């Protein structure tokens, strides 16, 4: 284990010169006892501003140019933070994706990291200089600039931490850590001191927005220890632990929700081999995350097939469904954007039963109708009416005694 810590600062953490100054102090302090590598996001609002500029000229701008444009926010913050550090007498140097060979696939706006030149970064560290690296950016084999998807700086940081075998990857944000539920919905939600990687994976994929889901997957796959903490105060944050068994396993550790999903139901579809693949194959080929998937018991060889996808992907999914009509016969398709999902997550569910019935009872007593239920070993997800999501989260948070 090395003594290197990767520190990633999100958009709000570098959102103004004052915030950048505060971040420079954090880096200065950490660098007294550790080697530090820094990864930055764009200043908050900047990526959105750049996207709007492009959209002014075209609804679907050229993908290469779009990434070249929206990647620039990180270039600004890395250089600016470096200047701030240098003004405090700290040796630092900014690096873009191309300067550290952050190689990615060429799928613009959702590029995947292939490799990064860790020797380059190590050389900089050995010179006693803190590298300040642009998050979110990548570069293709042929030298085109790519981006890693919204929130992608988290993935940059975890990838570098993994490649360099860092002691830890600290994700600095504007919240104190991972909470039992979104404090905006549940004001007395509790900050967790630690959570297992498995739980974090489920929470992130089910809507907890603190870290990009892909970054958590990456950290899990390459066993990178991650801490989520605030750059606005000295709170201790939440450690995402790689250890499977942490203390007494909580039955429910956290509740996540999503309101940005849309539900498709294909009615009267033939219950024959290959149908699910014919529907979901093209959707996954388009790199769209399908979440809840339910197929009913068939009657007279016909069944209903339901799935949810992010609402932003509606135009593409509509087009795919139109297209598969030539291969798959079904009576009609029902599209419902008025849905939300609530998920209970906890490793304790594995060994203790009764979570589901307790949740269903609490929701029924509060007139929340459950449309779809789906479970994994450590997760219970319920699809409900979008307008009832906040209430359901509050009810469940109380039912499972998660408050402070
Ligand atoms: N600046 C990018 C975004 O806003 C990447 C990031 O912040 O992680 O999505
Ligand atoms: Mg972010």
CSV table of C-alpha atoms and ligand atoms in Angstrom, one decimal:
chain,number,residue,atom,x,y,z
A,1,UNK,CA,0.0,0.0,0.0
A,2,UNK,CA,1.4,3.4,-1.0
A,3,UNK,CA,1.1,6.6,0.9
A,4,UNK,CA,-0.7,8.3,-2.1
A,5,UNK,CA,-4.1,9.8,-1.6
A,6,UNK,CA,-6.2,10.8,-4.6
A,7,UNK,CA,-8.4,13.8,-3.8
A,8,UNK,CA,-11.3,14.6,-6.1
A,9,UNK,CA,-13.1,18.0,-5.9
A,10,UNK,CA,-16.6,18.3,-7.4
A,11,UNK,CA,-18.1,21.3,-9.1
A,12,UNK,CA,-19.4,23.1,-6.0
A,13,UNK,CA,-16.1,22.5,-4.2
A,14,UNK,CA,-14.3,24.6,-6.9
A,15,UNK,CA,-17.4,26.7,-7.7
A,16,UNK,CA,-15.8,30.1,-6.9
A,17,UNK,CA,-12.4,31.6,-6.2
A,18,UNK,CA,-13.3,31.4,-2.5
A,19,UNK,CA,-14.1,27.7,-2.8
A,20,UNK,CA,-10.9,27.1,-4.8
A,21,UNK,CA,-9.0,28.8,-2.1
A,22,UNK,CA,-10.5,26.6,0.6
A,23,UNK,CA,-9.7,23.5,-1.5
A,24,UNK,CA,-6.1,24.6,-1.9
A,25,UNK,CA,-5.9,24.7,1.9
A,26,UNK,CA,-7.3,21.1,2.1
A,27,UNK,CA,-4.7,20.0,-0.4
A,28,UNK,CA,-1.9,21.9,1.4
A,29,UNK,CA,-2.8,20.2,4.7
A,30,UNK,CA,-3.1,16.7,3.2
A,31,UNK,CA,0.2,17.1,1.3
A,32,UNK,CA,2.1,17.6,4.6
A,33,UNK,CA,1.8,13.8,5.4
A,34,UNK,CA,0.9,12.2,2.1
A,35,UNK,CA,1.6,12.3,-1.5
A,36,UNK,CA,-1.4,13.8,-3.2
A,37,UNK,CA,-2.9,13.6,-6.6
A,38,UNK,CA,-5.8,15.9,-7.3
A,39,UNK,CA,-8.7,15.5,-9.8
A,40,UNK,CA,-11.1,18.3,-10.4
A,41,UNK,CA,-14.5,18.8,-11.9
A,42,UNK,CA,-15.5,21.9,-13.8
A,43,UNK,CA,-16.7,24.9,-11.7
A,44,UNK,CA,-20.4,24.3,-10.8
A,45,UNK,CA,-22.8,25.2,-13.6
A,46,UNK,CA,-20.0,25.4,-16.2
A,47,UNK,CA,-20.6,22.1,-18.0
A,48,UNK,CA,-24.3,23.0,-18.3
A,49,UNK,CA,-23.4,26.4,-19.6
A,50,UNK,CA,-21.2,24.8,-22.3
A,51,UNK,CA,-23.9,22.4,-23.2
A,52,UNK,CA,-26.4,25.2,-23.6
A,53,UNK,CA,-24.0,27.1,-25.9
A,54,UNK,CA,-23.8,24.1,-28.2
A,55,UNK,CA,-27.6,23.6,-28.1
A,56,UNK,CA,-28.0,27.1,-29.3
A,57,UNK,CA,-26.7,26.1,-32.7
A,58,UNK,CA,-27.9,22.5,-32.9
A,59,UNK,CA,-30.1,20.0,-31.2
A,60,UNK,CA,-27.7,17.3,-32.0
A,61,UNK,CA,-24.2,18.8,-32.4
A,62,UNK,CA,-21.4,16.9,-33.9
A,63,UNK,CA,-20.3,14.5,-31.1
A,64,UNK,CA,-16.6,15.1,-31.5
A,65,UNK,CA,-17.0,18.9,-31.3
A,66,UNK,CA,-19.5,18.6,-28.4
A,67,UNK,CA,-17.0,16.7,-26.3
A,68,UNK,CA,-14.2,19.1,-27.2
A,69,UNK,CA,-16.4,21.9,-26.0
A,70,UNK,CA,-17.8,20.4,-22.8
A,71,UNK,CA,-14.5,19.1,-21.6
A,72,UNK,CA,-13.0,22.6,-21.3
A,73,UNK,CA,-14.6,23.4,-17.9
A,74,UNK,CA,-12.2,20.9,-16.2
A,75,UNK,CA,-9.3,22.5,-18.0
A,76,UNK,CA,-10.2,25.9,-16.5
A,77,UNK,CA,-10.6,24.6,-12.9
A,78,UNK,CA,-7.4,22.5,-13.0
A,79,UNK,CA,-5.2,25.4,-14.1
A,80,UNK,CA,-7.0,27.8,-11.8
A,81,UNK,CA,-6.6,25.6,-8.8
A,82,UNK,CA,-2.9,25.1,-9.7
A,83,UNK,CA,-2.4,28.9,-9.8
A,84,UNK,CA,-4.1,29.1,-6.4
A,85,UNK,CA,-1.8,26.4,-4.9
A,86,UNK,CA,1.3,28.1,-6.3
A,87,UNK,CA,0.2,31.4,-4.8
A,88,UNK,CA,0.4,29.6,-1.4
A,89,UNK,CA,3.9,28.3,-2.1
A,90,UNK,CA,2.8,24.8,-3.0
A,91,UNK,CA,4.3,23.1,-6.0
A,92,UNK,CA,1.6,22.0,-8.3
A,93,UNK,CA,1.1,21.5,-12.1
A,94,UNK,CA,-2.1,21.0,-14.1
A,95,UNK,CA,-2.6,18.1,-16.4
A,96,UNK,CA,-5.2,17.5,-19.1
A,97,UNK,CA,-6.3,14.0,-20.2
A,98,UNK,CA,-4.0,14.0,-23.1
A,99,UNK,CA,-1.0,15.0,-21.0
A,100,UNK,CA,-1.4,11.9,-18.8
A,101,UNK,CA,-2.7,9.7,-21.7
A,102,UNK,CA,-6.1,9.1,-20.2
A,103,UNK,CA,-7.1,6.7,-23.0
A,104,UNK,CA,-10.7,6.0,-23.6
A,105,UNK,CA,-13.0,4.3,-26.1
A,106,UNK,CA,-14.3,6.6,-28.8
A,107,UNK,CA,-18.0,6.7,-27.7
A,108,UNK,CA,-18.2,10.4,-27.3
A,109,UNK,CA,-20.0,11.7,-24.1
A,110,UNK,CA,-20.0,8.2,-22.6
A,111,UNK,CA,-16.5,7.1,-23.2
A,112,UNK,CA,-15.0,4.3,-21.1
A,113,UNK,CA,-11.5,4.5,-19.7
A,114,UNK,CA,-9.1,2.0,-21.2
A,115,UNK,CA,-5.8,3.0,-19.7
A,116,UNK,CA,-3.8,5.9,-18.1
A,117,UNK,CA,-0.1,6.5,-18.0
A,118,UNK,CA,0.5,6.1,-14.2
A,119,UNK,CA,4.3,6.5,-14.7
A,120,UNK,CA,3.8,10.0,-16.0
A,121,UNK,CA,1.9,10.8,-12.8
A,122,UNK,CA,4.4,9.1,-10.6
A,123,UNK,CA,7.3,11.0,-12.2
A,124,UNK,CA,5.5,14.3,-11.3
A,125,UNK,CA,5.0,13.1,-7.7
A,126,UNK,CA,8.6,12.1,-7.5
A,127,UNK,CA,9.6,15.6,-8.4
A,128,UNK,CA,7.6,16.8,-5.3
A,129,UNK,CA,4.9,18.4,-7.5
A,130,UNK,CA,1.2,17.9,-6.9
A,131,UNK,CA,-0.5,16.9,-10.2
A,132,UNK,CA,-3.9,18.6,-10.7
A,133,UNK,CA,-5.7,16.5,-13.2
A,134,UNK,CA,-8.8,17.3,-15.2
A,135,UNK,CA,-11.6,14.9,-14.4
A,136,UNK,CA,-14.2,13.9,-17.0
A,137,UNK,CA,-11.9,14.1,-20.0
A,138,UNK,CA,-10.4,11.4,-22.0
A,139,UNK,CA,-8.6,10.9,-25.2
A,140,UNK,CA,-9.1,8.4,-28.0
A,141,UNK,CA,-6.3,6.3,-29.6
A,142,UNK,CA,-6.3,8.8,-32.5
A,143,UNK,CA,-6.1,11.8,-30.2
A,144,UNK,CA,-9.7,13.1,-30.1
A,145,UNK,CA,-11.1,14.5,-26.9
A,146,UNK,CA,-13.8,12.5,-25.2
A,147,UNK,CA,-15.9,12.9,-22.0
A,148,UNK,CA,-16.9,10.2,-19.5
A,149,UNK,CA,-20.6,11.1,-19.0
A,150,UNK,CA,-22.1,13.5,-16.5
A,151,UNK,CA,-20.4,13.2,-13.2
A,152,UNK,CA,-17.5,11.5,-14.8
A,153,UNK,CA,-14.8,13.1,-12.7
A,154,UNK,CA,-15.5,10.6,-10.0
A,155,UNK,CA,-14.6,7.8,-12.4
A,156,UNK,CA,-11.4,9.6,-13.4
A,157,UNK,CA,-10.4,9.9,-9.8
A,158,UNK,CA,-11.1,6.2,-9.0
A,159,UNK,CA,-9.4,5.0,-12.1
A,160,UNK,CA,-6.2,6.9,-11.2
A,161,UNK,CA,-6.4,5.7,-7.6
A,162,UNK,CA,-6.6,2.2,-8.9
A,163,UNK,CA,-3.9,2.5,-11.5
A,164,UNK,CA,-1.5,4.1,-9.0
A,165,UNK,CA,-2.5,1.8,-6.2
A,166,UNK,CA,-3.4,4.7,-3.9
A,167,UNK,CA,-4.1,4.3,-0.2
A,168,UNK,CA,-7.5,5.9,-0.7
A,169,UNK,CA,-9.6,8.0,-3.1
A,170,UNK,CA,-11.3,10.9,-1.3
A,171,UNK,CA,-14.3,12.3,-3.1
A,172,UNK,CA,-15.0,15.9,-1.9
A,173,UNK,CA,-18.4,17.2,-2.4
A,174,UNK,CA,-20.9,19.6,-0.9
A,175,UNK,CA,-22.6,17.1,1.4
A,176,UNK,CA,-21.1,15.5,4.5
A,177,UNK,CA,-21.2,12.0,3.2
A,178,UNK,CA,-23.6,9.2,2.5
A,179,UNK,CA,-26.9,9.6,4.3
A,180,UNK,CA,-29.6,7.0,5.3
A,181,UNK,CA,-31.8,9.0,2.8
A,182,UNK,CA,-31.7,12.2,0.9
A,183,UNK,CA,-31.7,14.9,3.6
A,184,UNK,CA,-33.8,17.1,1.3
A,185,UNK,CA,-36.6,14.6,1.6
A,186,UNK,CA,-35.9,13.3,5.1
A,187,UNK,CA,-34.5,16.2,7.2
A,188,UNK,CA,-33.5,13.9,10.1
A,189,UNK,CA,-31.6,11.5,7.9
A,190,UNK,CA,-28.4,10.3,9.5
A,191,UNK,CA,-24.9,10.5,8.0
A,192,UNK,CA,-23.3,7.0,7.9
A,193,UNK,CA,-19.7,6.7,9.1
A,194,UNK,CA,-19.2,3.7,6.8
A,195,UNK,CA,-21.1,1.6,4.3
A,196,UNK,CA,-20.1,-1.5,2.4
A,197,UNK,CA,-19.1,-1.2,-1.2
A,198,UNK,CA,-21.9,-3.6,-2.1
A,199,UNK,CA,-24.5,-1.3,-0.5
A,200,UNK,CA,-23.0,1.8,-2.1
A,201,UNK,CA,-23.3,0.1,-5.5
A,202,UNK,CA,-27.0,-0.5,-5.0
A,203,UNK,CA,-27.7,2.9,-3.5
A,204,UNK,CA,-25.8,4.7,-6.3
A,205,UNK,CA,-27.5,2.7,-9.1
A,206,UNK,CA,-30.9,3.3,-7.4
A,207,UNK,CA,-30.5,7.1,-7.4
A,208,UNK,CA,-28.3,8.2,-4.5
A,209,UNK,CA,-26.6,10.9,-6.4
A,210,UNK,CA,-23.5,11.5,-4.3
A,211,UNK,CA,-21.2,9.6,-6.6
A,212,UNK,CA,-21.4,8.6,-10.3
A,213,UNK,CA,-22.5,4.9,-10.4
A,214,UNK,CA,-19.8,4.0,-12.8
A,215,UNK,CA,-17.2,5.3,-10.4
A,216,UNK,CA,-18.6,3.0,-7.6
A,217,UNK,CA,-18.6,0.1,-10.0
A,218,UNK,CA,-15.0,0.9,-10.9
A,219,UNK,CA,-14.0,1.1,-7.2
A,220,UNK,CA,-15.7,-2.2,-6.5
A,221,UNK,CA,-14.1,-4.0,-9.4
A,222,UNK,CA,-10.6,-2.7,-8.7
A,223,UNK,CA,-10.9,-2.7,-4.9
A,224,UNK,CA,-10.3,1.0,-4.4
A,225,UNK,CA,-11.1,2.3,-1.0
A,226,UNK,CA,-13.2,5.4,-1.3
A,227,UNK,CA,-14.3,8.1,1.2
A,228,UNK,CA,-17.0,10.7,0.5
A,229,UNK,CA,-16.7,13.9,2.4
A,230,UNK,CA,-17.4,17.6,2.3
A,231,UNK,CA,-15.0,20.3,1.3
A,232,UNK,CA,-17.1,22.8,3.2
A,233,UNK,CA,-16.4,21.6,6.7
A,234,UNK,CA,-14.2,19.2,8.6
A,235,UNK,CA,-16.8,16.4,9.0
A,236,UNK,CA,-15.4,12.9,8.9
A,237,UNK,CA,-17.4,11.8,5.8
A,238,UNK,CA,-18.4,8.2,4.9
A,239,UNK,CA,-15.9,5.5,4.3
A,240,UNK,CA,-17.1,3.0,1.6
A,241,UNK,CA,-15.5,-0.1,3.0
A,242,UNK,CA,-14.2,-3.0,1.0
A,243,UNK,CA,-14.6,-5.3,3.9
A,244,UNK,CA,-17.6,-7.6,3.5
A,245,UNK,CA,-18.5,-7.9,7.2
A,246,UNK,CA,-18.6,-4.6,9.0
A,247,UNK,CA,-19.7,-4.9,12.6
A,248,UNK,CA,-23.3,-5.8,13.0
A,249,UNK,CA,-24.8,-5.7,9.6
A,250,UNK,CA,-27.6,-3.2,9.4
A,251,UNK,CA,-30.9,-4.6,8.1
A,252,UNK,CA,-31.5,-1.5,6.0
A,253,UNK,CA,-28.6,0.9,5.7
A,254,UNK,CA,-30.1,3.4,3.3
A,255,UNK,CA,-33.1,4.4,1.1
A,256,UNK,CA,-32.6,5.7,-2.4
A,257,UNK,CA,-35.2,7.0,-4.9
A,258,UNK,CA,-35.5,7.9,-8.5
A,259,UNK,CA,-38.0,10.1,-10.2
A,260,UNK,CA,-36.4,10.3,-13.6
A,261,UNK,CA,-37.5,7.0,-14.9
A,262,UNK,CA,-40.1,5.9,-17.4
A,263,UNK,CA,-42.0,2.7,-17.6
A,264,UNK,CA,-42.7,0.8,-20.8
A,265,UNK,CA,-45.1,-2.1,-20.9
A,266,UNK,CA,-45.6,-4.2,-24.0
A,267,UNK,CA,-49.0,-5.9,-23.8
A,268,UNK,CA,-49.9,-9.2,-25.4
A,269,UNK,CA,-46.5,-10.2,-26.5
A,270,UNK,CA,-45.7,-13.7,-27.6
A,271,UNK,CA,-44.2,-15.8,-24.8
A,272,UNK,CA,-41.5,-17.4,-27.0
A,273,UNK,CA,-37.7,-17.8,-26.6
A,274,UNK,CA,-35.8,-14.8,-27.7
A,275,UNK,CA,-38.4,-12.1,-27.1
A,276,UNK,CA,-36.8,-10.5,-24.1
A,277,UNK,CA,-33.5,-10.4,-26.0
A,278,UNK,CA,-35.1,-8.9,-29.1
A,279,UNK,CA,-36.5,-6.0,-27.0
A,280,UNK,CA,-33.6,-5.4,-24.6
A,281,UNK,CA,-30.8,-6.3,-26.9
A,282,UNK,CA,-31.1,-3.1,-29.1
A,283,UNK,CA,-31.7,-1.0,-25.9
A,284,UNK,CA,-28.5,-2.2,-24.3
A,285,UNK,CA,-26.6,-1.8,-27.6
A,286,UNK,CA,-27.6,1.8,-27.4
A,287,UNK,CA,-25.9,1.9,-24.0
A,288,UNK,CA,-29.1,2.6,-22.2
A,289,UNK,CA,-29.4,1.3,-18.6
A,290,UNK,CA,-32.5,-0.9,-18.2
A,291,UNK,CA,-33.4,-1.2,-14.6
A,292,UNK,CA,-36.6,-3.0,-13.4
A,293,UNK,CA,-37.5,-5.8,-15.8
A,294,UNK,CA,-40.7,-7.8,-15.3
A,295,UNK,CA,-42.4,-10.4,-17.4
A,296,UNK,CA,-45.7,-11.7,-16.3
A,297,UNK,CA,-46.9,-15.3,-16.2
A,298,UNK,CA,-48.3,-15.9,-19.7
A,299,UNK,CA,-51.9,-16.7,-20.6
A,300,UNK,CA,-52.6,-18.5,-23.9
A,301,UNK,CA,-49.0,-17.9,-24.9
A,302,UNK,CA,-49.2,-14.2,-24.5
A,303,UNK,CA,-47.7,-12.1,-21.7
A,304,UNK,CA,-46.8,-8.6,-20.7
A,305,UNK,CA,-43.3,-7.3,-20.6
A,306,UNK,CA,-42.4,-4.3,-18.5
A,307,UNK,CA,-39.1,-2.4,-18.0
A,308,UNK,CA,-37.9,1.0,-16.9
A,309,UNK,CA,-35.3,3.3,-18.4
A,310,UNK,CA,-34.0,6.8,-17.7
A,311,UNK,CA,-36.6,9.3,-19.0
A,312,UNK,CA,-34.0,11.2,-21.1
A,313,UNK,CA,-33.7,8.1,-23.2
A,314,UNK,CA,-37.3,8.1,-24.2
A,315,UNK,CA,-36.8,9.3,-27.9
A,316,UNK,CA,-34.3,6.5,-28.5
A,317,UNK,CA,-36.3,3.8,-26.8
A,318,UNK,CA,-39.5,4.9,-28.7
A,319,UNK,CA,-37.6,4.6,-31.9
A,320,UNK,CA,-36.2,1.1,-30.9
A,321,UNK,CA,-39.7,-0.1,-30.1
A,322,UNK,CA,-41.0,1.2,-33.4
A,323,UNK,CA,-38.2,-0.7,-35.1
A,324,UNK,CA,-38.7,-4.1,-33.3
A,325,UNK,CA,-42.3,-4.2,-34.3
A,326,UNK,CA,-41.2,-5.9,-37.5
A,327,UNK,CA,-39.7,-8.8,-35.4
A,328,UNK,CA,-41.8,-9.0,-32.3
A,329,UNK,CA,-45.6,-8.9,-32.3
A,330,UNK,CA,-47.5,-7.3,-29.4
A,331,UNK,CA,-50.9,-5.8,-28.9
A,332,UNK,CA,-49.9,-2.3,-27.7
A,333,UNK,CA,-47.3,-0.4,-25.7
A,334,UNK,CA,-48.1,1.6,-22.6
A,335,UNK,CA,-45.6,4.3,-21.6
A,336,UNK,CA,-45.9,5.8,-18.2
A,337,UNK,CA,-43.6,8.7,-17.1
A,338,UNK,CA,-45.5,9.2,-13.9
A,339,UNK,CA,-43.6,6.7,-12.0
A,340,UNK,CA,-40.8,6.7,-9.4
A,341,UNK,CA,-38.8,4.1,-7.6
A,342,UNK,CA,-37.9,3.6,-4.0
A,343,UNK,CA,-35.2,1.2,-2.9
A,344,UNK,CA,-34.3,-0.2,0.5
A,345,UNK,CA,-30.7,-1.3,0.7
A,346,UNK,CA,-28.9,-3.3,3.4
A,347,UNK,CA,-26.5,-6.2,3.6
A,348,UNK,CA,-28.5,-7.4,6.6
A,349,UNK,CA,-31.3,-8.4,4.3
A,350,UNK,CA,-29.3,-11.4,3.2
A,351,UNK,CA,-29.5,-13.0,6.6
A,352,UNK,CA,-32.7,-11.6,8.0
A,353,UNK,CA,-36.2,-11.8,6.6
A,354,UNK,CA,-39.2,-9.6,7.0
A,355,UNK,CA,-37.9,-6.4,5.3
A,356,UNK,CA,-40.4,-6.7,2.5
A,357,UNK,CA,-43.5,-7.4,4.5
A,358,UNK,CA,-42.6,-4.6,6.9
A,359,UNK,CA,-42.1,-2.2,4.0
A,360,UNK,CA,-45.3,-3.2,2.3
A,361,UNK,CA,-47.3,-2.9,5.5
A,362,UNK,CA,-46.0,0.6,6.2
A,363,UNK,CA,-46.7,1.7,2.7
A,364,UNK,CA,-50.2,0.3,2.6
A,365,UNK,CA,-51.0,2.0,5.9
A,366,UNK,CA,-50.1,5.2,4.2
A,367,UNK,CA,-52.0,4.6,1.0
A,368,UNK,CA,-49.0,4.1,-1.2
A,369,UNK,CA,-49.9,1.7,-4.0
A,370,UNK,CA,-47.0,-0.5,-5.2
A,371,UNK,CA,-47.0,-1.2,-8.9
A,372,UNK,CA,-44.0,-3.4,-9.3
A,373,UNK,CA,-41.8,-5.1,-6.7
A,374,UNK,CA,-38.3,-6.4,-7.5
A,375,UNK,CA,-35.6,-7.6,-5.3
A,376,UNK,CA,-32.0,-8.6,-5.1
A,377,UNK,CA,-30.1,-10.2,-2.3
A,378,UNK,CA,-29.5,-6.9,-0.5
A,379,UNK,CA,-32.1,-4.6,-2.1
A,380,UNK,CA,-35.9,-4.2,-2.3
A,381,UNK,CA,-37.1,-1.9,-5.1
A,382,UNK,CA,-40.7,-0.7,-5.5
A,383,UNK,CA,-42.1,1.2,-8.4
A,384,UNK,CA,-44.8,3.7,-7.3
A,385,UNK,CA,-46.6,6.8,-8.4
A,386,UNK,CA,-44.0,9.6,-8.8
A,387,UNK,CA,-46.0,12.0,-6.6
A,388,UNK,CA,-45.8,9.5,-3.7
A,389,UNK,CA,-42.1,9.0,-3.7
A,390,UNK,CA,-41.2,11.6,-1.1
A,391,UNK,CA,-43.9,10.3,1.3
A,392,UNK,CA,-42.8,6.7,0.7
A,393,UNK,CA,-39.2,7.5,1.5
A,394,UNK,CA,-40.2,9.3,4.7
A,395,UNK,CA,-42.5,6.5,5.8
A,396,UNK,CA,-39.9,3.8,5.2
A,397,UNK,CA,-37.1,5.8,6.9
A,398,UNK,CA,-39.3,6.0,10.0
A,399,UNK,CA,-40.4,2.4,9.8
A,400,UNK,CA,-36.9,1.1,9.8
A,401,UNK,CA,-35.7,3.5,12.5
A,402,UNK,CA,-33.0,5.1,10.4
A,403,UNK,CA,-33.4,8.6,11.9
A,404,UNK,CA,-30.8,10.4,14.0
B,1,LIG,N1,-18.2,18.6,-15.2
B,1,LIG,C1,-18.8,17.3,-15.5
B,1,LIG,C2,-20.3,17.4,-15.2
B,1,LIG,O1,-20.8,18.4,-14.8
B,1,LIG,C3,-18.1,16.2,-14.8
B,1,LIG,C4,-18.2,16.2,-13.3
B,1,LIG,O2,-18.5,17.2,-12.7
B,1,LIG,O3,-17.9,15.1,-12.7
B,1,LIG,O4,-20.9,16.4,-15.4
B,2,LIG,MG1,-20.0,15.5,-9.7
